[in-house]
GROMACS .gro file of C-alpha atoms in nm:
model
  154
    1UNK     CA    1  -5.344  18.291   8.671
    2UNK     CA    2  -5.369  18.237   9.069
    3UNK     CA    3  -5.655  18.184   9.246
    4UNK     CA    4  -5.754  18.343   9.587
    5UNK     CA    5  -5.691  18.053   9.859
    6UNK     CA    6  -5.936  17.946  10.053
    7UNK     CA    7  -5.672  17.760  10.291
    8UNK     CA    8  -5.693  17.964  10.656
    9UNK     CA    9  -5.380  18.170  10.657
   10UNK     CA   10  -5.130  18.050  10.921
   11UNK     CA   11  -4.860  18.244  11.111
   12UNK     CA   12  -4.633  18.124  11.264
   13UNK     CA   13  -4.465  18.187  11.596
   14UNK     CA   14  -4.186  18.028  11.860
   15UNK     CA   15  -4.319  18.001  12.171
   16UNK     CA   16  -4.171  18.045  12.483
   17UNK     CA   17  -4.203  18.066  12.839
   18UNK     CA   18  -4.113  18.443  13.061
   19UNK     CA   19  -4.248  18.316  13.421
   20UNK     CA   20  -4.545  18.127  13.435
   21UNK     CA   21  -4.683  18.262  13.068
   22UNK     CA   22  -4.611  18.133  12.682
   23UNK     CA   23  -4.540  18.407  12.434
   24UNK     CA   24  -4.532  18.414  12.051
   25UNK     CA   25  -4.232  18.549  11.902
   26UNK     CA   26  -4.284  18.625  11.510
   27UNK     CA   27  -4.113  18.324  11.324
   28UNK     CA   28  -3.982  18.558  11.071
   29UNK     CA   29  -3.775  18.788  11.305
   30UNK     CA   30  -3.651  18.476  11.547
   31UNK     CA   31  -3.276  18.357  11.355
   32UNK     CA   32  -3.173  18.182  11.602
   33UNK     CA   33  -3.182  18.015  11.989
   34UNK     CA   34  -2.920  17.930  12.200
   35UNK     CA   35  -2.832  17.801  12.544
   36UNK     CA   36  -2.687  17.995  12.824
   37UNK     CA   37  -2.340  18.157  12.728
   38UNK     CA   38  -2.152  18.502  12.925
   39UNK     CA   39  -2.300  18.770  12.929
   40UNK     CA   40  -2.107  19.080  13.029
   41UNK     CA   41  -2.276  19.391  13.187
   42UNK     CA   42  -2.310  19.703  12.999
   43UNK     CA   43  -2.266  19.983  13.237
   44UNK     CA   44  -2.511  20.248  13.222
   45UNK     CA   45  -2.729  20.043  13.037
   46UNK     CA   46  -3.091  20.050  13.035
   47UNK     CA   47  -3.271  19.841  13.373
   48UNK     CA   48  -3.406  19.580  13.117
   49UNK     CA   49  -3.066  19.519  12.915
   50UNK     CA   50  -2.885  19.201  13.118
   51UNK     CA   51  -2.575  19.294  12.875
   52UNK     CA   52  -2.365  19.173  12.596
   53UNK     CA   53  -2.282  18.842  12.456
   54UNK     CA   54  -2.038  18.726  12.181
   55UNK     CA   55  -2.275  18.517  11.922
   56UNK     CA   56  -2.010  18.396  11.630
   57UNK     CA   57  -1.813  18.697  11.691
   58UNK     CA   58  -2.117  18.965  11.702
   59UNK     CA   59  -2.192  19.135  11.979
   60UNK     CA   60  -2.513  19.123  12.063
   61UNK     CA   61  -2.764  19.344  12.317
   62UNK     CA   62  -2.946  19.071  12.564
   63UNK     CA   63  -3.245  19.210  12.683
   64UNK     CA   64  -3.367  19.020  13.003
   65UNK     CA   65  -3.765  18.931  12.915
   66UNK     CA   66  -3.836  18.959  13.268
   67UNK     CA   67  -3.748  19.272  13.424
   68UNK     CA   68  -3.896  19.371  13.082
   69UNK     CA   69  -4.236  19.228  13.154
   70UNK     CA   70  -4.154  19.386  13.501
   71UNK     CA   71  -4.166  19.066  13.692
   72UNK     CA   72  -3.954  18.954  13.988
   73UNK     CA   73  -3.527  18.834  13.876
   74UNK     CA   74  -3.462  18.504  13.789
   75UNK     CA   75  -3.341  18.311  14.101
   76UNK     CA   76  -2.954  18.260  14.043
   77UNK     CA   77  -2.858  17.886  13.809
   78UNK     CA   78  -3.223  17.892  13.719
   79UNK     CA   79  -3.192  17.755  13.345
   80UNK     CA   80  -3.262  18.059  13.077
   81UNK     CA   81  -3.211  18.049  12.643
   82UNK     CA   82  -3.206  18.306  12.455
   83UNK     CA   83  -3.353  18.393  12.135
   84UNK     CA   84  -3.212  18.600  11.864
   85UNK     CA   85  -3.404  18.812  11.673
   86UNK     CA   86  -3.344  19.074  11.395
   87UNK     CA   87  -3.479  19.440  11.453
   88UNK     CA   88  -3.320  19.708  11.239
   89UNK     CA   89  -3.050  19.506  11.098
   90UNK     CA   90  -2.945  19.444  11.440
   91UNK     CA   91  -2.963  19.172  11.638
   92UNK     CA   92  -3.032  19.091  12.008
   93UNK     CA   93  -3.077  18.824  12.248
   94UNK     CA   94  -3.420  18.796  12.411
   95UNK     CA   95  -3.389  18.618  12.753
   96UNK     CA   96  -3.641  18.375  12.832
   97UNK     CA   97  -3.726  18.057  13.078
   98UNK     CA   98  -3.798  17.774  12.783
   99UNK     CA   99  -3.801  17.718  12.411
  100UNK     CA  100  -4.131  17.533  12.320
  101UNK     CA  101  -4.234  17.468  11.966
  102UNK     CA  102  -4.287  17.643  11.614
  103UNK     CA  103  -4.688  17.689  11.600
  104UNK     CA  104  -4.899  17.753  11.285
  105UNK     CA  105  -5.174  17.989  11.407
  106UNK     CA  106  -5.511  18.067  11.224
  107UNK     CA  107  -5.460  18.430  11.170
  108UNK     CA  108  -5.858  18.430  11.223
  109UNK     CA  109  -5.847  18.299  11.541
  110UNK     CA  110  -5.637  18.565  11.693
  111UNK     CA  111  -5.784  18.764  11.993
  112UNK     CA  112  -5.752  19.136  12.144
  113UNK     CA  113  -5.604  19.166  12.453
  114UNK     CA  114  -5.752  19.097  12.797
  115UNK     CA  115  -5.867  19.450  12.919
  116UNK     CA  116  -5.729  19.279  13.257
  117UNK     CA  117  -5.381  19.219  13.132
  118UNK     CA  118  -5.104  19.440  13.320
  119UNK     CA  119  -5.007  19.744  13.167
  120UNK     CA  120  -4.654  19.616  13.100
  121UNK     CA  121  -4.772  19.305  12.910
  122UNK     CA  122  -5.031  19.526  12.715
  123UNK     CA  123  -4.723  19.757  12.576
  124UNK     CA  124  -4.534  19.455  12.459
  125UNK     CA  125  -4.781  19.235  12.302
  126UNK     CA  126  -5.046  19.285  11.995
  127UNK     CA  127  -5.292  19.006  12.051
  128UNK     CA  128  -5.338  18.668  12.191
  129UNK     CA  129  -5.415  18.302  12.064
  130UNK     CA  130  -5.609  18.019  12.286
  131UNK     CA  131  -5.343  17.705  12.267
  132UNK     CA  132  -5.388  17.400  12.453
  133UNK     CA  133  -5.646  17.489  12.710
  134UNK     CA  134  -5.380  17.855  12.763
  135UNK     CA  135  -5.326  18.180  12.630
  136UNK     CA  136  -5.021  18.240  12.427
  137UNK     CA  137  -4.953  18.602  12.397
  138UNK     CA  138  -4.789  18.752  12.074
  139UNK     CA  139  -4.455  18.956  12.069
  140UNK     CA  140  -4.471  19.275  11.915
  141UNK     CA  141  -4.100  19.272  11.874
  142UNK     CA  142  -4.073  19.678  11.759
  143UNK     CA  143  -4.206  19.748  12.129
  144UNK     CA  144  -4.051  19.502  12.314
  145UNK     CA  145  -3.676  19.773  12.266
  146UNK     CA  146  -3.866  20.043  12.368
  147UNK     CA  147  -3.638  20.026  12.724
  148UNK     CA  148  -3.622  20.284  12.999
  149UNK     CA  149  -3.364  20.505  13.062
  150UNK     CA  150  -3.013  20.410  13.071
  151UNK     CA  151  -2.911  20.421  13.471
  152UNK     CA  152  -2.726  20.690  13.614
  153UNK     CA  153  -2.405  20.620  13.783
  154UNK     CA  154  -2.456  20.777  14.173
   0.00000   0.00000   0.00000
């Protein structure tokens, strides 16, 4: 026989850091993190899609977090990780400023969205969670390789 819990239900998320702002990232779709490594273009790729990278002999889509969010490039040698996550069976880098830690979230204390968040942000994330005197916005990971067009060659 089980009983219903009355434990808060956690979830848990890896946050990280795209510009000045911490995102969630589901724990359950994140399998990995890794430092910088070459990445080669991928021509006529989508605008958001930095390129390929060789992960333990996959190939692997990274997807550059900010041109995604549709903020300005990373200034060249600034420091970047990536983290892998699954979607479809597939796997992809997600490029990002910083790693930070693996938080256990009250699923209760999750909040909407800020009607004042920009319309790019809004698209990609499903809710946010007050950390640490901050926000930490969550992933949604399904809309986050909904990309634009691929570019056209002139």
């Amino acid at each position: 026989m089980t009983f219903p819990s009355t434990e808060p239900s956690p979830d848990g998320f890896v946050s990280v850091r795209v510009g000045d702002q911490m995102i969630g990232i589901p724990l359950l779709r994140v399998q990995d993190v890794i430092a910088p490594v070459r990445i080669d273009r991928v021509p006529l790729a989508p605008f958001e899609v930095a390129g390929s990278l060789n992960l333990r002999g996959r190939i692997i889509t990274a997807v550059d977090m900010r041109r995604r969010l549709g903020l300005a490039p990373r200034a060249v040698g600034q420091p970047h990780m990536s983290v892998i996550v699954e979607r479809g069976g597939e796997l992809y880098a997600l490029q990002v400023e910083d790693v930070g830690d693996v938080l256990w979230l009250d699923r209760a204390a999750r909040e909407p969205l800020p009607v004042t968040l920009a319309p790019e942000w809004r698209e990609l994330c499903d809710g946010l969670y007050r950390h640490d005197d901050a926000s930490l916005l969550i992933l949604n990971i399904e809309q986050t390789f909904t990309l634009s067009a691929p570019a056209v060659a002139a």
